[in-house]
Coordinates of C-alpha atoms and ligand atoms in Angstrom, one line a residue:
M3 CA 105.8 136.9 8.1
K4 CA 107.9 134.4 5.4
I5 CA 109.1 131.4 7.4
S6 CA 111.0 128.8 5.9
V7 CA 111.8 125.7 8.2
I8 CA 114.9 123.3 7.5
G9 CA 114.0 119.9 8.9
T10 CA 110.6 118.4 8.7
G11 CA 110.9 116.2 11.6
Y12 CA 108.7 116.4 14.6
V13 CA 110.0 119.6 15.3
G14 CA 110.1 121.2 11.8
T15 CA 106.1 119.5 11.4
V16 CA 105.0 120.6 14.3
S17 CA 106.4 123.7 14.1
A18 CA 105.6 124.8 10.5
A19 CA 102.1 123.7 11.4
C20 CA 102.0 126.1 14.3
F21 CA 103.1 129.0 12.9
A22 CA 100.8 128.7 9.4
D23 CA 98.1 128.7 12.3
L24 CA 99.3 132.3 13.3
G25 CA 99.2 133.3 10.1
H26 CA 102.5 132.9 8.9
E27 CA 103.5 132.1 5.7
V28 CA 105.5 129.0 5.9
I29 CA 108.0 127.1 3.6
C30 CA 109.8 123.1 4.9
V31 CA 113.1 122.4 3.6
D32 CA 113.8 118.6 3.7
I33 CA 115.5 116.6 2.1
D34 CA 113.5 113.7 2.5
K35 CA 111.3 113.9 -0.9
S36 CA 109.2 111.2 0.6
K37 CA 108.1 113.9 3.5
I38 CA 107.8 116.6 0.9
D39 CA 105.3 115.0 -0.8
R40 CA 103.4 114.2 2.6
I41 CA 103.5 117.6 4.2
N42 CA 102.6 118.7 0.3
A43 CA 99.2 116.4 0.2
G44 CA 98.4 117.5 4.0
I45 CA 99.8 114.2 5.2
P46 CA 101.9 114.3 8.7
P47 CA 105.0 112.7 8.0
I48 CA 104.7 111.6 11.4
Y49 CA 101.8 111.2 14.1
E50 CA 100.9 114.4 16.2
E51 CA 97.8 115.1 17.5
G52 CA 96.2 117.7 15.9
L53 CA 98.9 118.1 13.3
S54 CA 96.7 116.6 10.4
E55 CA 93.9 118.9 10.7
L56 CA 96.8 121.2 10.8
L57 CA 98.2 120.2 7.5
K58 CA 95.2 119.6 5.6
K59 CA 94.0 123.1 6.4
Y60 CA 97.3 124.6 5.4
A61 CA 99.0 123.0 3.0
G62 CA 98.9 124.5 -0.5
K63 CA 97.6 127.3 0.7
R64 CA 100.3 128.8 3.7
L65 CA 102.1 125.9 4.0
H66 CA 104.5 124.4 1.3
A67 CA 107.1 122.0 1.1
T68 CA 110.2 121.9 -1.2
S69 CA 113.9 120.2 -1.3
D70 CA 114.8 123.9 -2.8
Y71 CA 117.1 125.6 -0.8
D72 CA 117.0 128.3 -2.9
F73 CA 113.5 128.5 -3.3
A74 CA 113.1 128.6 0.7
I75 CA 115.3 131.1 1.4
K76 CA 114.8 133.7 -1.2
N77 CA 111.1 133.8 -0.3
S78 CA 111.4 134.0 3.5
E79 CA 112.9 136.5 5.8
V80 CA 113.5 134.0 8.4
S81 CA 115.1 130.5 8.3
F82 CA 114.3 127.8 11.4
L83 CA 116.8 125.6 11.1
C84 CA 114.8 122.1 13.4
V85 CA 117.4 119.3 12.0
G86 CA 118.5 116.2 13.8
T87 CA 121.3 116.3 16.3
P88 CA 121.6 112.9 17.1
P89 CA 124.4 111.1 19.8
D90 CA 127.7 110.3 17.9
P91 CA 128.9 106.6 18.7
R92 CA 130.3 108.0 21.8
G93 CA 127.3 109.8 22.9
N94 CA 128.4 113.0 22.2
I95 CA 126.5 115.4 20.1
D96 CA 126.5 114.7 16.3
L97 CA 127.0 118.3 13.9
G98 CA 127.1 116.9 10.8
I99 CA 123.7 118.2 10.1
V100 CA 123.3 120.7 11.8
K101 CA 126.3 121.6 9.4
A102 CA 125.4 120.6 6.3
A103 CA 121.9 122.3 6.8
G104 CA 123.8 125.7 8.0
A105 CA 126.4 125.4 4.3
G106 CA 123.0 124.8 3.3
I107 CA 121.3 127.9 3.8
G108 CA 124.3 129.9 3.8
R109 CA 125.0 129.4 -0.5
S110 CA 120.9 130.1 -1.0
L111 CA 121.8 133.3 1.6
G112 CA 124.8 134.1 -0.4
T113 CA 122.5 135.2 -3.4
K114 CA 119.6 136.7 -1.7
K115 CA 118.8 140.2 -1.3
G116 CA 117.5 141.9 1.7
Y117 CA 118.0 141.0 5.8
H118 CA 117.9 137.4 6.6
V119 CA 117.9 136.2 9.8
I120 CA 118.4 132.5 10.9
V121 CA 117.3 130.5 13.7
V122 CA 118.5 127.5 15.7
K123 CA 115.8 125.5 16.9
S124 CA 117.3 122.3 16.9
T125 CA 119.4 121.1 20.3
V126 CA 122.9 122.2 20.2
V127 CA 125.0 121.8 22.9
P128 CA 126.0 125.4 23.9
G129 CA 128.2 127.2 22.2
T130 CA 127.4 125.7 18.9
T131 CA 125.1 128.5 17.3
E132 CA 128.1 130.5 17.5
T133 CA 130.7 128.8 16.8
V134 CA 129.7 126.0 14.1
V135 CA 126.3 127.7 12.7
L136 CA 127.6 130.7 12.2
P137 CA 130.8 130.4 10.5
A138 CA 129.0 127.6 8.2
I139 CA 126.6 130.3 7.2
E140 CA 129.5 133.2 6.6
E141 CA 132.0 130.7 4.6
H142 CA 128.9 129.6 2.2
S143 CA 127.2 132.7 1.5
G144 CA 130.5 134.7 1.8
K145 CA 128.3 137.5 4.1
H146 CA 128.9 138.5 7.7
I147 CA 127.1 138.6 10.8
G148 CA 125.2 141.8 10.5
E149 CA 124.3 141.6 6.9
F150 CA 122.1 138.4 8.3
G151 CA 121.0 137.7 11.9
I152 CA 121.4 134.5 13.9
A153 CA 119.0 133.6 17.1
M154 CA 118.5 130.3 19.0
N155 CA 115.4 129.5 20.3
P156 CA 115.2 125.9 21.7
E157 CA 111.6 124.0 21.5
F158 CA 110.6 123.1 24.5
L159 CA 107.3 120.5 23.3
R160 CA 106.1 117.4 24.5
E161 CA 106.2 114.5 21.7
G162 CA 102.6 113.2 21.6
K163 CA 101.6 116.8 22.6
A164 CA 103.5 118.6 20.3
V165 CA 100.6 121.3 18.9
H166 CA 99.2 121.9 21.8
D167 CA 102.7 123.2 23.2
F168 CA 103.9 124.6 21.0
M169 CA 100.4 126.5 20.7
N170 CA 100.4 126.6 24.8
P171 CA 104.1 127.1 25.9
D172 CA 105.2 128.0 29.3
K173 CA 108.1 129.6 27.9
I174 CA 109.6 131.0 24.7
V175 CA 113.4 131.5 24.9
V176 CA 115.4 133.5 22.2
G177 CA 119.0 133.7 21.9
S178 CA 120.7 136.4 20.2
M179 CA 123.4 139.0 19.6
D180 CA 121.6 141.6 18.6
K181 CA 118.3 143.2 19.4
K182 CA 117.2 143.3 15.6
S183 CA 117.2 139.4 15.8
A184 CA 115.7 138.8 19.2
D185 CA 112.7 141.2 18.1
L186 CA 111.5 139.4 14.9
V187 CA 112.1 136.2 16.6
A188 CA 109.5 136.7 19.7
S189 CA 107.6 138.9 17.4
L190 CA 106.8 135.0 15.2
Y191 CA 104.6 134.0 18.5
Q192 CA 102.9 137.2 18.7
G193 CA 99.4 135.7 19.6
L194 CA 100.5 133.0 22.0
K195 CA 99.7 134.0 26.0
C196 CA 103.5 133.9 27.5
D197 CA 106.3 136.2 27.7
V198 CA 109.5 135.9 25.8
I199 CA 112.9 135.2 27.8
R200 CA 115.5 137.3 25.9
T201 CA 119.4 135.9 26.9
N202 CA 122.6 135.1 24.3
L203 CA 123.0 132.5 22.1
R204 CA 125.1 130.0 24.3
T205 CA 122.7 131.1 27.5
A206 CA 119.3 129.9 25.5
E207 CA 121.5 126.4 24.5
M208 CA 122.2 125.6 28.1
I209 CA 118.9 126.8 29.1
K210 CA 117.2 123.8 27.2
Y211 CA 120.5 120.7 28.3
A212 CA 119.5 122.0 32.1
N213 CA 115.4 121.7 31.2
N214 CA 115.4 118.7 30.3
A215 CA 118.6 117.4 31.9
F216 CA 116.2 118.4 35.9
L217 CA 113.1 116.4 34.1
A218 CA 115.3 112.8 33.7
T219 CA 116.9 113.4 36.7
K220 CA 113.5 113.3 38.8
I221 CA 112.1 110.7 36.8
S222 CA 115.6 108.7 37.8
F223 CA 115.0 110.0 41.7
A224 CA 111.6 108.7 41.5
N225 CA 112.9 105.4 40.2
E226 CA 115.4 105.3 42.2
I227 CA 112.9 106.0 45.3
G228 CA 110.8 103.2 44.0
N229 CA 113.2 100.5 43.7
I230 CA 114.0 101.0 47.3
C231 CA 110.3 101.1 48.2
K232 CA 110.0 98.0 46.2
E233 CA 112.1 95.9 48.5
L234 CA 110.7 97.5 51.5
G235 CA 107.1 96.5 50.5
I236 CA 106.3 100.8 50.2
D237 CA 104.2 101.4 47.8
T238 CA 105.7 104.7 46.5
Y239 CA 103.1 105.5 44.8
E240 CA 101.5 107.1 48.0
V241 CA 105.0 108.6 49.2
M242 CA 105.6 110.1 45.5
K243 CA 102.1 111.6 45.9
A244 CA 102.9 113.2 49.1
I245 CA 106.2 114.8 48.2
G246 CA 105.1 115.9 44.7
R247 CA 102.3 118.6 47.7
D248 CA 106.0 120.1 48.7
F249 CA 105.6 123.3 45.9
R250 CA 109.5 123.1 46.3
I251 CA 109.1 119.7 44.5
G252 CA 105.9 119.7 41.9
P253 CA 103.7 117.2 41.6
H254 CA 105.2 116.3 37.6
F255 CA 107.6 113.4 36.5
L256 CA 107.9 111.5 39.8
N257 CA 106.2 108.5 37.8
S258 CA 108.4 105.5 38.5
G259 CA 108.4 102.8 36.3
A260 CA 110.3 101.3 33.1
G261 CA 112.6 104.6 32.8
F262 CA 112.9 107.3 30.0
G263 CA 112.9 107.0 26.4
G264 CA 112.2 109.3 23.3
S265 CA 114.5 111.3 21.0
C266 CA 115.5 114.0 23.8
F267 CA 116.3 113.0 27.2
P268 CA 118.9 109.9 26.8
K269 CA 120.5 111.9 24.0
D270 CA 120.7 115.1 25.6
V271 CA 121.8 114.6 28.8
K272 CA 125.1 112.3 27.2
A273 CA 125.6 115.5 25.4
L274 CA 125.3 117.5 27.8
I275 CA 127.8 114.9 29.6
G276 CA 130.4 114.9 27.0
K277 CA 130.3 118.5 27.0
A278 CA 130.7 119.3 30.0
R279 CA 133.7 116.5 29.9
E280 CA 135.0 118.5 27.1
T281 CA 135.0 121.2 30.3
G282 CA 137.3 118.7 32.7
Y283 CA 134.2 118.8 34.5
E284 CA 133.1 115.1 35.1
P285 CA 129.3 115.1 35.6
E286 CA 128.6 112.6 38.3
L287 CA 124.8 113.3 39.3
L288 CA 124.0 113.1 35.3
N289 CA 126.3 110.4 35.0
S290 CA 124.2 108.8 38.0
V291 CA 121.1 109.4 36.1
L292 CA 121.5 107.6 33.2
E293 CA 122.8 104.2 34.6
V294 CA 119.6 104.4 36.9
N295 CA 117.5 104.5 33.9
E296 CA 119.5 101.7 31.8
K297 CA 118.8 99.9 34.8
Q298 CA 114.7 99.9 34.9
P299 CA 114.1 97.8 32.3
H300 CA 116.2 94.9 33.3
R301 CA 114.2 95.2 35.9
M302 CA 111.9 94.0 33.9
V303 CA 113.0 91.0 33.0
S304 CA 114.5 89.9 36.5
L305 CA 111.0 90.3 38.1
L306 CA 109.9 88.0 35.1
K307 CA 112.8 85.4 35.7
D308 CA 112.1 85.8 39.6
K309 CA 108.3 84.3 38.4
L310 CA 109.0 82.3 35.6
G311 CA 112.6 80.8 36.4
S312 CA 114.1 80.3 32.7
I313 CA 112.3 82.3 29.8
K314 CA 114.2 79.8 27.2
G315 CA 110.8 78.8 24.8
K316 CA 108.4 81.0 26.4
K317 CA 106.2 83.2 25.4
I318 CA 105.8 87.0 26.6
A319 CA 103.6 89.4 25.4
V320 CA 105.2 92.9 25.1
L321 CA 102.5 95.9 25.2
G322 CA 103.5 99.0 24.2
L323 CA 106.6 99.9 22.0
A324 CA 106.6 103.4 21.4
F325 CA 108.7 105.2 24.0
K326 CA 105.5 107.0 25.6
N327 CA 102.0 106.7 24.4
D328 CA 100.0 109.3 21.5
T329 CA 103.1 108.8 19.3
D330 CA 105.2 106.3 17.1
D331 CA 108.4 107.0 18.3
I332 CA 110.2 104.6 19.2
R333 CA 113.6 106.4 19.8
E334 CA 115.3 104.8 22.5
S335 CA 111.5 103.6 23.9
R336 CA 112.8 100.9 26.9
S337 CA 110.8 98.4 25.1
I338 CA 114.0 98.6 23.1
P339 CA 116.4 96.8 25.8
V340 CA 113.4 94.7 27.2
I341 CA 112.5 92.9 23.7
K342 CA 116.3 92.4 23.0
E343 CA 116.7 90.8 26.8
L344 CA 114.1 88.3 26.1
L345 CA 115.0 87.9 23.0
D346 CA 118.7 86.7 24.1
N347 CA 117.3 84.6 26.9
G348 CA 115.7 82.4 23.9
A349 CA 112.1 84.0 24.5
N350 CA 108.9 84.0 21.5
V351 CA 108.0 87.9 21.4
S352 CA 104.4 88.9 20.7
A353 CA 104.1 92.5 20.5
Y354 CA 101.3 94.7 20.0
D355 CA 101.4 98.5 20.3
P356 CA 98.4 100.7 18.7
M357 CA 100.8 102.8 16.7
A358 CA 104.5 101.8 16.8
N359 CA 104.1 98.7 15.7
G360 CA 105.5 99.2 11.5
N361 CA 108.6 101.2 13.7
M362 CA 109.6 98.4 16.0
K363 CA 109.4 96.6 13.0
K364 CA 112.8 97.9 11.3
I365 CA 114.3 96.3 14.4
F366 CA 113.1 93.2 15.7
N367 CA 111.3 90.3 14.1
I368 CA 109.7 89.3 16.3
K369 CA 105.4 89.2 16.0
Y370 CA 103.6 92.0 16.0
Y371 CA 100.0 91.8 16.7
G372 CA 97.0 94.5 15.6
S373 CA 95.1 94.2 19.1
A374 CA 96.2 93.7 23.0
I375 CA 94.0 90.7 23.2
D376 CA 95.7 88.9 19.8
A377 CA 99.1 89.4 21.6
L378 CA 98.2 88.4 24.9
R379 CA 96.7 85.5 23.5
G380 CA 98.7 81.8 24.6
A381 CA 100.9 83.9 26.1
D382 CA 103.1 83.3 29.8
A383 CA 103.4 86.6 30.7
C384 CA 102.7 90.1 29.1
L385 CA 105.2 93.3 29.7
V386 CA 103.4 96.9 29.7
M387 CA 106.4 98.9 28.4
T388 CA 104.0 101.7 27.7
E389 CA 101.6 104.4 29.3
W390 CA 98.6 104.0 26.4
D391 CA 95.5 104.8 27.6
E392 CA 93.8 101.6 26.1
F393 CA 95.9 99.4 28.6
R394 CA 94.6 100.5 31.5
S395 CA 91.0 99.2 31.2
L396 CA 92.7 95.6 30.0
D397 CA 90.8 93.1 32.3
K398 CA 89.2 90.0 31.0
E399 CA 92.1 89.8 28.2
F400 CA 94.3 88.5 30.4
D401 CA 91.8 85.0 30.1
V402 CA 93.4 84.0 26.9
M403 CA 96.7 84.0 28.4
E404 CA 98.5 80.9 29.2
K405 CA 99.8 82.1 32.7
K406 CA 98.4 85.0 33.5
L407 CA 101.0 86.7 35.0
V408 CA 101.4 90.6 34.0
I409 CA 104.0 93.0 35.0
D410 CA 103.1 96.5 35.2
G411 CA 106.4 99.0 34.0
R412 CA 104.4 101.8 34.1
H413 CA 102.1 101.5 37.0
M414 CA 98.6 102.0 34.9
L415 CA 96.5 98.7 35.4
T416 CA 93.8 97.3 38.2
P417 CA 93.6 93.8 37.0
G418 CA 90.9 91.5 38.2
K419 CA 92.4 89.3 41.1
D420 CA 92.6 85.9 38.7
V421 CA 95.8 87.7 37.2
E422 CA 99.3 87.7 39.2
Y423 CA 99.7 91.7 38.9
V424 CA 103.5 93.0 39.6
G425 CA 104.2 96.1 39.7
L426 CA 108.0 97.2 38.8
C427 CA 108.5 99.8 41.3
W428 CA 105.6 99.1 43.3
Ligands
NAD575 P1 114.1 114.3 13.1 O1 114.9 113.4 12.9 O2 112.6 114.0 13.5 O3 113.6 115.3 12.2 C1 115.1 115.7 11.4 C2 114.6 116.0 10.0 O4 115.6 116.8 9.3 C3 114.2 114.7 8.8 O5 113.5 114.9 8.0 C4 115.9 114.7 7.9 O6 115.2 114.2 6.9 C5 115.8 116.4 8.1 N1 117.6 116.5 7.2 C6 118.3 116.1 7.7 N2 119.5 116.8 6.7 C7 118.6 118.2 6.3 C8 119.4 118.9 5.4 N3 120.4 118.8 5.3 N4 118.3 120.1 5.2 C9 117.0 120.0 5.2 N5 116.4 118.9 6.1 C10 117.4 117.6 6.7 O7 114.7 115.2 14.5 P2 113.8 115.8 15.4 O8 112.9 114.9 16.2 O9 112.3 116.9 14.5 O10 114.6 117.0 15.9 C11 114.9 118.1 15.2 C12 115.5 118.7 16.6 O11 114.6 119.2 17.7 C13 116.8 117.7 17.2 O12 117.9 118.6 18.1 C14 115.9 117.5 18.2 O13 117.0 117.3 19.7 C15 114.9 118.5 19.2 N6 113.9 118.6 19.8 C16 113.2 117.5 19.5 C17 112.1 117.3 20.6 C18 111.1 116.2 20.0 O14 110.6 116.2 21.0 N7 111.3 115.3 18.6 C19 111.5 118.3 21.1 C20 112.3 119.3 21.6 C21 113.6 119.8 20.8

């Protein structure tokens, strides 16, 4: 089938490359010319395991990128809307980009002959597809629903494992107003071993929020239990390993540490809170999930101050800047509030991340290094913020520190006896 993908960020580029791998012809659309050039040259605009191989294989063949909506809409039967849905200054969802992209699709759809289905893949609060995207398309195309189809197909991929997750989903959710559109969207995923859950538009939108809110809740729960365990001298990882064996709980997302970041969990929980408040309901549990998460990074700095006293003028090495391992994405990374607090307290910060140094440079003017050992040289303490595999084996590298104090925010190190090792919740 011929597919266009509007917005080539993490979700759009991965979806485009994977749809090409499933045998479809794909045209990507973005307003960012540099992303278009990179995709056409077979170079991913973001780092994702396996993405480079797919783009190299299909760019210029089954996969093209353009900034021309007309070309993309007229040469495809279905369009996936994958643009960003960032928070507004109050934390509620900002639908400005979605509206603009919907209008863009609408303008091109107006003069197109033949049936076309628009699929919202961006994470949008319940009601958005029907009351924001659909009216934008109708207004700018002059057509009415029925002359084109609309569907909502949320994305559940994990950054860092996005290609794997797209190709091996544990569920595919398709919300629609009619069977014809839902059938078409479901058929695009043929070849993947996974059931398609069919529902209405609003339910599909809510499934995505409930999914992310539950995972965020699990993490904040693990962090709260971890904080209590730390006070009581109990190893929370032993506790979580045991409770994770309960089939009603499950073993995943129970790792306590510096909290969750990324482009999705914080933003989506905030957006769901905002939507709930619109209805007059105050979501106490979700408020607490965010509150626990906000406090976790500050606990890293509190532990540091407990050990060092004043950190003014001290050299603190921060290992890990990406919000999680295997990505260069720093959006809402827990290392951001940590570095800010270190700088506010007059510390000198040296940092290293295998992939995210470049992105963090846009936020903080600190010293960045090309390896952990270089960042650690002469440091009075080290804070481990991201679960990169290469940090697991760090040991003799700590010898170059002025004072061998290591505070681990991710429960991943087993340094030698001469290192003072402090766990965040253990
Ligand atoms: P992103 O910011 O990385 O990418 C969005 C892209 O849209 C950018 O390349 C931008 O240039 C482009 N764009 C903006 N306005 C445009 C327009 N008018 N026309 C065409 N392109 C335009 O965003 P992302 O992380 O890929 O997320 C996209 C959506 O998917 C969001 O709603 C997000 O919540 C959701 N989501 C993200 C993830 C994730 O892990 N990143 C996972 C699941 C769902």
